[in-house]
PDB file of C-alpha atoms and ligand atoms in Angstrom:
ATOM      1  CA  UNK A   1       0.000   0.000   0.000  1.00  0.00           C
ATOM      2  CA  UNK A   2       1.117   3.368  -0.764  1.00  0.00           C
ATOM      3  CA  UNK A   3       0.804   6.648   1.767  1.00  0.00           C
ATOM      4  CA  UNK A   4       0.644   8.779  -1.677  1.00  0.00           C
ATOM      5  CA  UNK A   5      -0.595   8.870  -5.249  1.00  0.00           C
ATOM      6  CA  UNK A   6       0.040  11.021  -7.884  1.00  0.00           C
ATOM      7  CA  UNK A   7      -2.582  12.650 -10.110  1.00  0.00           C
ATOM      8  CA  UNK A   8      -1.138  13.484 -13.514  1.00  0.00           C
ATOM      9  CA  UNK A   9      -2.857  16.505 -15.675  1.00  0.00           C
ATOM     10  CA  UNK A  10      -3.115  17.276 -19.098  1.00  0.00           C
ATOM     11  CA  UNK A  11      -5.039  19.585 -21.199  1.00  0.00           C
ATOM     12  CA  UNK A  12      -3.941  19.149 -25.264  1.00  0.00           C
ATOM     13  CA  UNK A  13      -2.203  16.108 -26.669  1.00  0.00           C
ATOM     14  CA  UNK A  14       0.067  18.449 -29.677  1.00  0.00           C
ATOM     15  CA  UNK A  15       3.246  18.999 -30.772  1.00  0.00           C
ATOM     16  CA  UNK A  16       2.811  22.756 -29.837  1.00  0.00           C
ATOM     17  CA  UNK A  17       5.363  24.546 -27.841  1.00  0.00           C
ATOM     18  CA  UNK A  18       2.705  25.482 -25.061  1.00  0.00           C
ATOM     19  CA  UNK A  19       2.336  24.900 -21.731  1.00  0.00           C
ATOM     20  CA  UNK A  20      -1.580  23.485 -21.747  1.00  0.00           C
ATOM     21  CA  UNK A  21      -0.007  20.868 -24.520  1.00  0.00           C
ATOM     22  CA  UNK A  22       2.122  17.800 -24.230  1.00  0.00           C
ATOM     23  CA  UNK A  23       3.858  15.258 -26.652  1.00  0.00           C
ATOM     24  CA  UNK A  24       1.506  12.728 -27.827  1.00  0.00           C
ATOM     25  CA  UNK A  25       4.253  10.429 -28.586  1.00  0.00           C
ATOM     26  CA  UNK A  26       5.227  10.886 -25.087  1.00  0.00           C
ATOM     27  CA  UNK A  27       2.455  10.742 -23.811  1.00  0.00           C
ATOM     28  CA  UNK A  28       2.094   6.646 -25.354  1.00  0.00           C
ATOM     29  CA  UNK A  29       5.763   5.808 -24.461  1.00  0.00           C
ATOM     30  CA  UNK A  30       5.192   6.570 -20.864  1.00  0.00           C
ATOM     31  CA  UNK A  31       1.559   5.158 -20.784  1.00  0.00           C
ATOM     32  CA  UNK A  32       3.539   2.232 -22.250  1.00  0.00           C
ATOM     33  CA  UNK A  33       5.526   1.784 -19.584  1.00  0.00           C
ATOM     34  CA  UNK A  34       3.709   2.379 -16.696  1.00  0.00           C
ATOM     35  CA  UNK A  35       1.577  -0.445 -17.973  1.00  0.00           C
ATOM     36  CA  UNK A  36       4.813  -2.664 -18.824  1.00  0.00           C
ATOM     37  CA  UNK A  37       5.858  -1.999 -14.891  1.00  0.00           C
ATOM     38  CA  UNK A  38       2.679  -2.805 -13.509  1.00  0.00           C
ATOM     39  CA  UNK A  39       0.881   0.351 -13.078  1.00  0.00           C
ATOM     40  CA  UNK A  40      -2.641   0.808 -12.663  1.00  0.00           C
ATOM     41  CA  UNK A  41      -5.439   3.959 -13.027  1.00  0.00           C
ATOM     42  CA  UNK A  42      -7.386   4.450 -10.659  1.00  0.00           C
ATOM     43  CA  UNK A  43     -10.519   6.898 -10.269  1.00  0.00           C
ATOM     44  CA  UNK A  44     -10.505  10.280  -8.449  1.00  0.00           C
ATOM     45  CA  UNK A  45     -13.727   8.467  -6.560  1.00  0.00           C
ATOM     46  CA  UNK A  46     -11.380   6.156  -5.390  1.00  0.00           C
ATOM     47  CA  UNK A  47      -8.850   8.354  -4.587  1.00  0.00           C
ATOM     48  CA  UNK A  48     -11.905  10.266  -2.787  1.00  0.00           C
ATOM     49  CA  UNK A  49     -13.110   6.939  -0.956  1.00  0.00           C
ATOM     50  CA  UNK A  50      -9.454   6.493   0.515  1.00  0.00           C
ATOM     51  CA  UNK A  51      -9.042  10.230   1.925  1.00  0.00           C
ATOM     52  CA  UNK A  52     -12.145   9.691   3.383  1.00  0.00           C
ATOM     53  CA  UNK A  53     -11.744   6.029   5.232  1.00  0.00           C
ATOM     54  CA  UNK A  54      -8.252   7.406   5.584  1.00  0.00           C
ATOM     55  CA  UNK A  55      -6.990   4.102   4.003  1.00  0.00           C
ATOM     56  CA  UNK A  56      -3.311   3.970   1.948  1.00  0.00           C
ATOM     57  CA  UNK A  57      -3.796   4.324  -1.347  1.00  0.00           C
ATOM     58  CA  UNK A  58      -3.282   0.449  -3.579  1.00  0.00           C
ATOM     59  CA  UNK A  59       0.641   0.129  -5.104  1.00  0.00           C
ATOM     60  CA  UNK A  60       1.677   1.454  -8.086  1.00  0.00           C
ATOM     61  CA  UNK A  61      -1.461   3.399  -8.620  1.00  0.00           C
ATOM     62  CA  UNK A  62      -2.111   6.387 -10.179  1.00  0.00           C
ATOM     63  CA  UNK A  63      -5.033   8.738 -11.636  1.00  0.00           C
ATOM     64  CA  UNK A  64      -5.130  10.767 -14.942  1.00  0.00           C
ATOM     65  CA  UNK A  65      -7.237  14.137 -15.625  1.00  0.00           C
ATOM     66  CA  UNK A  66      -7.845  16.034 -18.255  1.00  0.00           C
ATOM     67  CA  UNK A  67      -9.005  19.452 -18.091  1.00  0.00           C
ATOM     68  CA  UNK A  68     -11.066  21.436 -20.380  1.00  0.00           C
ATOM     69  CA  UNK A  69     -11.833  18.609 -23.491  1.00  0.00           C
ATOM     70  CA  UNK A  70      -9.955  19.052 -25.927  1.00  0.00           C
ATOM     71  CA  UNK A  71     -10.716  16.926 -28.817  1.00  0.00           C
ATOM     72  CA  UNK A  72      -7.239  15.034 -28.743  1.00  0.00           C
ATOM     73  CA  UNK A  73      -8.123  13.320 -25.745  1.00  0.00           C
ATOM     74  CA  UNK A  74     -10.150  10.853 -28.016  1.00  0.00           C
ATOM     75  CA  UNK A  75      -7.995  10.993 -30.909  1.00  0.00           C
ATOM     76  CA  UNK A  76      -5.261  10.599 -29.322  1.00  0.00           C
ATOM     77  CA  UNK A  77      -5.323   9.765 -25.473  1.00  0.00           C
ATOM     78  CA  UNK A  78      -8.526   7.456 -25.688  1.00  0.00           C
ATOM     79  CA  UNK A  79      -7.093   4.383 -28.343  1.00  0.00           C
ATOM     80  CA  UNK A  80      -3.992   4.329 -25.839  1.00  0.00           C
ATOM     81  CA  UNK A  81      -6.242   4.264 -23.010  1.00  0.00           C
ATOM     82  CA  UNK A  82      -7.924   1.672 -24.255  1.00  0.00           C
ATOM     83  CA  UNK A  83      -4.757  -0.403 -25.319  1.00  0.00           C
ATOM     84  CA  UNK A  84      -4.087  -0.704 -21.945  1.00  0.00           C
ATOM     85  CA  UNK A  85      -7.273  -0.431 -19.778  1.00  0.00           C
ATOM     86  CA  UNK A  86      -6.376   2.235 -18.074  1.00  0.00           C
ATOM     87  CA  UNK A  87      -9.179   4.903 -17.388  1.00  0.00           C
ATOM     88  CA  UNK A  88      -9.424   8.604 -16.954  1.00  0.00           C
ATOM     89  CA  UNK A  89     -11.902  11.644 -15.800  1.00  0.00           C
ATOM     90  CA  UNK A  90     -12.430  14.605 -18.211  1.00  0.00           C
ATOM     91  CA  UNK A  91     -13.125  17.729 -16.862  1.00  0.00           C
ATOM     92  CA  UNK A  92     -15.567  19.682 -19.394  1.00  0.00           C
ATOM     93  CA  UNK A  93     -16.007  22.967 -19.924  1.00  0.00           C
ATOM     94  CA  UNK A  94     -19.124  22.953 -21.177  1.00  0.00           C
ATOM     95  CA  UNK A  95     -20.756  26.393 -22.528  1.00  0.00           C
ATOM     96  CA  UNK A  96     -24.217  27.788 -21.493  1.00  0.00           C
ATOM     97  CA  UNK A  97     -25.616  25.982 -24.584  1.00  0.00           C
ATOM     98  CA  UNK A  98     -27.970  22.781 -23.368  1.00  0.00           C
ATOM     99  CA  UNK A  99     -27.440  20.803 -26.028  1.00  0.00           C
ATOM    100  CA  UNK A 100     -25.622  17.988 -25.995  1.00  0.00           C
ATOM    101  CA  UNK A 101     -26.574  16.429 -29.611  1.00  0.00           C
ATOM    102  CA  UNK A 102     -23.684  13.992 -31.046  1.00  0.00           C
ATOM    103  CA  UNK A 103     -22.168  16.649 -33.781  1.00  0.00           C
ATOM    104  CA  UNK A 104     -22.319  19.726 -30.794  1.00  0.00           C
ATOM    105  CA  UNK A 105     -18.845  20.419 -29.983  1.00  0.00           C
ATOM    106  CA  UNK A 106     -17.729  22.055 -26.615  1.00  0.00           C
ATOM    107  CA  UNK A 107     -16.441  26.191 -26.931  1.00  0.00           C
ATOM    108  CA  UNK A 108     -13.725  26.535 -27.939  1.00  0.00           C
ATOM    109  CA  UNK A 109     -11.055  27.225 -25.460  1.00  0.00           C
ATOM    110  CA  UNK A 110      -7.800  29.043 -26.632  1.00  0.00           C
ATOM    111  CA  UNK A 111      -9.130  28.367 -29.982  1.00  0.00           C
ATOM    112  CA  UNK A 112      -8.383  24.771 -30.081  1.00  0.00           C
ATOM    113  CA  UNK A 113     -10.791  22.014 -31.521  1.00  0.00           C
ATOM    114  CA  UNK A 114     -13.044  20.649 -28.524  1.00  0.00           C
ATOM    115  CA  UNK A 115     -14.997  17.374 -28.090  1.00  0.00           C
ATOM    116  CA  UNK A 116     -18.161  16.544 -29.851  1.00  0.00           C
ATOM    117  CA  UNK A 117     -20.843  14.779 -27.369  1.00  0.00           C
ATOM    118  CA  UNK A 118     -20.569  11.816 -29.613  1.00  0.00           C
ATOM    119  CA  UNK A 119     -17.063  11.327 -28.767  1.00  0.00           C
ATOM    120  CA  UNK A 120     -17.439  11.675 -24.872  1.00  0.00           C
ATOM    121  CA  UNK A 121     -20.413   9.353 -25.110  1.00  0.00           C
ATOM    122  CA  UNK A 122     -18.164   6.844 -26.605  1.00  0.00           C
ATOM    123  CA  UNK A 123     -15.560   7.528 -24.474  1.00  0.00           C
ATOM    124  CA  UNK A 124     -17.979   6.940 -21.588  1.00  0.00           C
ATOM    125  CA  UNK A 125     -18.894   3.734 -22.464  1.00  0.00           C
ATOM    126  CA  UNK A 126     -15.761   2.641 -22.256  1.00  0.00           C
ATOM    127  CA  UNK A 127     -14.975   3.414 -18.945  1.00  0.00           C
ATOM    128  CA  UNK A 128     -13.743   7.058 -19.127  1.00  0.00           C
ATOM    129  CA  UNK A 129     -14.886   9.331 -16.493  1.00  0.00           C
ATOM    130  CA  UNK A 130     -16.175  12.440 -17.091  1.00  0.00           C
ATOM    131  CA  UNK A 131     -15.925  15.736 -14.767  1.00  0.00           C
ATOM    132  CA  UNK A 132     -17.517  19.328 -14.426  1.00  0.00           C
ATOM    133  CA  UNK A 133     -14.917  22.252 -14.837  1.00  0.00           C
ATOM    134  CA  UNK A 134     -17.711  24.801 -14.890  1.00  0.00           C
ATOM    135  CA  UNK A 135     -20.151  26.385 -18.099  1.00  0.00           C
ATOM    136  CA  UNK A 136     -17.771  29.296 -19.107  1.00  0.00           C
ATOM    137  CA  UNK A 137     -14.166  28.663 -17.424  1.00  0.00           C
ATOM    138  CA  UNK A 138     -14.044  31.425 -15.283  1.00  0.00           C
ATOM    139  CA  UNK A 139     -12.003  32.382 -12.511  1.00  0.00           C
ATOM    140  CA  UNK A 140     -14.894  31.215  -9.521  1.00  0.00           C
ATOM    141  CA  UNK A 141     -13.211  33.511  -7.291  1.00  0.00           C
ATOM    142  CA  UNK A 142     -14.229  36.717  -9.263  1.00  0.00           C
ATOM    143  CA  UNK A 143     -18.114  35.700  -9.208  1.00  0.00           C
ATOM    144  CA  UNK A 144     -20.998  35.947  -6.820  1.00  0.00           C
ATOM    145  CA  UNK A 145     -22.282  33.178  -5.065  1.00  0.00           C
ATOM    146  CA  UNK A 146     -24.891  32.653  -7.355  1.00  0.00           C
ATOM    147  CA  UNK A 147     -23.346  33.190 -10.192  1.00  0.00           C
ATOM    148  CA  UNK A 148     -20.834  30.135  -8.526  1.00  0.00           C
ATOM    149  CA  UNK A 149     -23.869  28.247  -8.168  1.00  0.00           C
ATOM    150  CA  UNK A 150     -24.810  28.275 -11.402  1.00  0.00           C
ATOM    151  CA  UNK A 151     -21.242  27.811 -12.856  1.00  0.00           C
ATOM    152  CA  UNK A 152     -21.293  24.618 -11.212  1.00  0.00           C
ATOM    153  CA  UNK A 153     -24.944  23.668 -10.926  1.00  0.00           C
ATOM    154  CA  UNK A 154     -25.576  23.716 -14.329  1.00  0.00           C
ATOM    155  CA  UNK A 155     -22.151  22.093 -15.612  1.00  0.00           C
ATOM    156  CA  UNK A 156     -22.794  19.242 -13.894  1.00  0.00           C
ATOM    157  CA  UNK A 157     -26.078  19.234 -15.308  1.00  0.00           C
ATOM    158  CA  UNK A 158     -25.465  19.925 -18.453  1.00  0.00           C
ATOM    159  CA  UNK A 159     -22.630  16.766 -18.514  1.00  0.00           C
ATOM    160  CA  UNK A 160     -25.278  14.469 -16.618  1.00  0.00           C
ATOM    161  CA  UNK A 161     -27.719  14.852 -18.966  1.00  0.00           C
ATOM    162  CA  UNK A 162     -25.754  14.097 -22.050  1.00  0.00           C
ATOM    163  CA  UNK A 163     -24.808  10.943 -20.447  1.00  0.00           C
ATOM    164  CA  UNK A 164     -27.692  10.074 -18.663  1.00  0.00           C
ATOM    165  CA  UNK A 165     -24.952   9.406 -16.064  1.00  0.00           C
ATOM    166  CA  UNK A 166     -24.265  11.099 -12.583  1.00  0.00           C
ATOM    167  CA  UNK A 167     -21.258  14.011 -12.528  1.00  0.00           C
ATOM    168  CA  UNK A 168     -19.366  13.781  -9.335  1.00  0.00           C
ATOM    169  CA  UNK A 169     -15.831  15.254  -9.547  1.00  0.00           C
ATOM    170  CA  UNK A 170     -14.899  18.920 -10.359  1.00  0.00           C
ATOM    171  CA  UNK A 171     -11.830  20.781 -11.304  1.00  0.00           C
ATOM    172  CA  UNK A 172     -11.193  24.075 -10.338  1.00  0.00           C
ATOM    173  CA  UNK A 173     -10.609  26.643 -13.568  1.00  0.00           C
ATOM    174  CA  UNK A 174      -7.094  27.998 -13.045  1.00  0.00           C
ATOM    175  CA  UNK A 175      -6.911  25.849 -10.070  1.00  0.00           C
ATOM    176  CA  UNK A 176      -8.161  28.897  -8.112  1.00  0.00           C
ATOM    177  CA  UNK A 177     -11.130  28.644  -5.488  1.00  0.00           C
ATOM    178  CA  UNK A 178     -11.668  30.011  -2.059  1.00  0.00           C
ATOM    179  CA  UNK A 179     -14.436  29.536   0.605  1.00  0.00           C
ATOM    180  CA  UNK A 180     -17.111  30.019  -0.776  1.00  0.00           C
ATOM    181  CA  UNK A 181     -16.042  28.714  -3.856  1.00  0.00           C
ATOM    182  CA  UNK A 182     -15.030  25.277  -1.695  1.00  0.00           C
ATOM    183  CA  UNK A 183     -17.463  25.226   0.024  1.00  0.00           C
ATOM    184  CA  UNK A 184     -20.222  25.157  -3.017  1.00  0.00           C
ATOM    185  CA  UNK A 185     -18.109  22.227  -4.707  1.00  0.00           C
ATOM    186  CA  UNK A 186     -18.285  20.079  -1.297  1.00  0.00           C
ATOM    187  CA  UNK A 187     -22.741  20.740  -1.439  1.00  0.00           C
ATOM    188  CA  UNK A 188     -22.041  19.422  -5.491  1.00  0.00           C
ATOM    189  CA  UNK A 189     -19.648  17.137  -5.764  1.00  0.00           C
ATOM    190  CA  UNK A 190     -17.777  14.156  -4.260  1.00  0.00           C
ATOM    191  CA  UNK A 191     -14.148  15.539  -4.807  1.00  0.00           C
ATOM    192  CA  UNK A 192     -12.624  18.714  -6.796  1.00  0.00           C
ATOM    193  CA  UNK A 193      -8.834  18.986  -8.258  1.00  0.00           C
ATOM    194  CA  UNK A 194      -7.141  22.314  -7.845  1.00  0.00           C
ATOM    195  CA  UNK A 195      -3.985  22.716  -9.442  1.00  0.00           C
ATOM    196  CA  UNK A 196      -1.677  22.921  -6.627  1.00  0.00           C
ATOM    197  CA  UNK A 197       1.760  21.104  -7.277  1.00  0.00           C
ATOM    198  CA  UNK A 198       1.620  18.038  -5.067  1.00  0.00           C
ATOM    199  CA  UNK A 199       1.303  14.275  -4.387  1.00  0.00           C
ATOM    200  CA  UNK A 200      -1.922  13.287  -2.606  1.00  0.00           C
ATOM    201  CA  UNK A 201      -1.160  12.080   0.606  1.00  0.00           C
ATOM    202  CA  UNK A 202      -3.539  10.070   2.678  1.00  0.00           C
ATOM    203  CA  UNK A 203      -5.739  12.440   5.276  1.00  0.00           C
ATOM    204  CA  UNK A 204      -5.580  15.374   2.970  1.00  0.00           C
ATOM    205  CA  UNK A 205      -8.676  16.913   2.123  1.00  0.00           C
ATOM    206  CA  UNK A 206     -10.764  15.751  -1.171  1.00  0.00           C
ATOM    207  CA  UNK A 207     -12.256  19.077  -2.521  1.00  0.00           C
ATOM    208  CA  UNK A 208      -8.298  20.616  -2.692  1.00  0.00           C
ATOM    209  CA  UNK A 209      -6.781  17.958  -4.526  1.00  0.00           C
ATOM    210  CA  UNK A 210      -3.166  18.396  -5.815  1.00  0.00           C
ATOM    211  CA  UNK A 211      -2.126  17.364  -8.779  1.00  0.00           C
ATOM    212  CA  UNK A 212       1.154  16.830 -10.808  1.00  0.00           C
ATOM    213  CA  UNK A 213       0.902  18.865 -14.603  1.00  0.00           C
ATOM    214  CA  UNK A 214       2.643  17.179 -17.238  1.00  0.00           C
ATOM    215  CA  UNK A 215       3.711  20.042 -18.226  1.00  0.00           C
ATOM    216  CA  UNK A 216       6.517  18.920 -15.057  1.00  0.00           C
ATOM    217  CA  UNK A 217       7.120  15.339 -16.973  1.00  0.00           C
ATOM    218  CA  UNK A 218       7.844  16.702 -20.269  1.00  0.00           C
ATOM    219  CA  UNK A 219      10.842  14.604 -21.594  1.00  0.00           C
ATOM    220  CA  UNK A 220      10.851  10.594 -21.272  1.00  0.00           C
ATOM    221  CA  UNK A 221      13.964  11.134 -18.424  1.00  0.00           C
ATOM    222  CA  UNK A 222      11.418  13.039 -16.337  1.00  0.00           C
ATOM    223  CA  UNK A 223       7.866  10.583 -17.158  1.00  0.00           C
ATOM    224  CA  UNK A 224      10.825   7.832 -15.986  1.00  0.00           C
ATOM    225  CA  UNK A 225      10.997   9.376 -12.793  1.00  0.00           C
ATOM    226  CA  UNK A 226       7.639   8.233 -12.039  1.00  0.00           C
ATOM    227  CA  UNK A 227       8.943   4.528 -11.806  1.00  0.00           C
ATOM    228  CA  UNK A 228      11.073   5.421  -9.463  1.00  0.00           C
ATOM    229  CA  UNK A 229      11.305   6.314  -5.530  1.00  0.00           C
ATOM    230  CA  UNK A 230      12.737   9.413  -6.788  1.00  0.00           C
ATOM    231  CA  UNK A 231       8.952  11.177  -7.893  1.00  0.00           C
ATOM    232  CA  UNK A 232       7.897  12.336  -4.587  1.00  0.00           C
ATOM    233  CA  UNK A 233      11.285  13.932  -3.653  1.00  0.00           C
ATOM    234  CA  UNK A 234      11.126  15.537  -7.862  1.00  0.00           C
ATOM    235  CA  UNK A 235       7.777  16.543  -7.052  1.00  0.00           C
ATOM    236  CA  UNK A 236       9.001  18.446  -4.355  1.00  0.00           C
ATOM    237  CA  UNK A 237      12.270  19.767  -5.085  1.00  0.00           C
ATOM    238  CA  UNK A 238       9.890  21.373  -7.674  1.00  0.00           C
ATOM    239  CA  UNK A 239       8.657  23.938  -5.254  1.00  0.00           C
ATOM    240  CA  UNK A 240      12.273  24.987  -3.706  1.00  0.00           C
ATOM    241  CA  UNK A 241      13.820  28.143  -5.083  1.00  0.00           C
ATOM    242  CA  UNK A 242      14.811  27.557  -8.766  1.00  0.00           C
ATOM    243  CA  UNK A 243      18.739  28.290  -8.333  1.00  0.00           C
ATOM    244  CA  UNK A 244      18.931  25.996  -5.758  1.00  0.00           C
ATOM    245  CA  UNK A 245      16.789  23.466  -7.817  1.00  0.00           C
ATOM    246  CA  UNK A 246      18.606  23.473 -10.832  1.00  0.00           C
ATOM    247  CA  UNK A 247      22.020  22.924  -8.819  1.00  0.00           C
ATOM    248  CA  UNK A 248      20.485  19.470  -7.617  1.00  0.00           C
ATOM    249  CA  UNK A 249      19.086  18.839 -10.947  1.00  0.00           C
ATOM    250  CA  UNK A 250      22.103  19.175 -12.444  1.00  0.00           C
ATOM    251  CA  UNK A 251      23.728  16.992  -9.855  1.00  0.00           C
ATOM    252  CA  UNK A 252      21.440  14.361 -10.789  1.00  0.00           C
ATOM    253  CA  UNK A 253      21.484  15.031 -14.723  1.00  0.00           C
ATOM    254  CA  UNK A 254      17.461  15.433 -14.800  1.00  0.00           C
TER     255      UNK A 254
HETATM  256 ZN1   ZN B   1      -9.337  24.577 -17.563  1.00  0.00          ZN
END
């Protein structure tokens, strides 16, 4: 049993020099072999279910998230998910619009191509979870309480409806929230992601879950690290001082 588990984040599977996208080619080699070492997805509920019985979390588990929906999560992410059972959750962002027929697509965020319902549908039936991340992507802790409400109210919604399916997990747009922003996710949902640099550790609270961007595990070296009982101390050697980072880095060649 482990006393943490990572939570990996990505946003667009591309070749661009961004930091919301990430290698697809790197993103199959390391799927790859995480799979050829014996490692397993597991869901956020899961990951909720343990922080709340206070249990360890299983070995060699982790849990992947999407945020926003862009549409290379099923041309790309989903047929290597599927290769190697391993499951996900997708947080949607997904407009004011209700409908949710197969050809709709999501808005488009930073004027990439989005989902189409008929896509996450799929996607759903094979085992891919799917979470709210709000109607229009704001920053929640700008808005009014109702205007919080009905950010996530109607996400949620909006996401069960389409897959006649119940919407429990939440991310956090820009990873920012405060109290009353909190405490409207705990009334809606069973866990939220912020985007807080961090293993999860067992005891920690489920509605500020940390997560690890890949945007931190972007060469092979680095997704390695992952196999390794070097993560956690990479993970936080991550949120020292950069000088003094980059002499230890360099120390250890990462
Ligand atoms: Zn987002």
């Amino acid at each position: 049993m482990a006393a943490w588990i990572p939570i990996l984040t990505f946003h667009d599977l591309k070749d661009h020099a961004s930091v919301i996208s990430y290698p697809p080619e790197l993103f199959r080699r390391g799927v790859l072999k995480l799979h050829e070492r014996g490692y397993q997805t597991v869901s956020l509920l899961e990951v909720a279910d343990c922080l709340r019985s206070t249990k360890p979390f299983p070995e060699r588990a982790f849990a992947i998230t999407f945020d926003d929906g862009y549409e290379s999560v099923y041309q790309e992410a989903f047929p290597v998910l599927q290769r190697y059972h391993m499951s996900a959750t997708v947080f949607l962002a997904v407009g004011k619009e209700r409908s949710t027929e197969d050809k709709t697509r999501l808005p488009s965020l930073e004027g990439r191509p989005m989902l189409n319902w008929q896509e996450i549908r799929e996607m759903h039936r094979f085992g891919i979870e799917f979470g709210a991340h709000t109607c229009t992507h704001p920053n929640l802790t700008r808005l009014s309480p109702k205007q919080i409400d009905s950010e996530m109210g109607d996400s949620k919604k909006i996401i069960a409806d389409g897959l006649s399916f119940p919407v429990r997990s939440f991310a956090y747009p820009y990873g920012r929230y405060n109290h009353h922003v909190l405490e409207m996710a705990r009334s809606y949902f069973v866990c939220a992601c912020s985007d807080r640099l961090g293993l999860v550790a067992v005891g920690k609270d489920p509605y500020t879950l940390k997560r690890v961007d890949a945007y931190y595990l972007r060469s092979e070296k680095l997704f390695d690290l992952m196999l390794t009982g070097l993560f956690p101390w990479y993970i936080r050697t991550l949120s020292i001082p950069r000088g003094i980072r980059r002499l230890i880095q360099n120390r250890l060649r990462w």
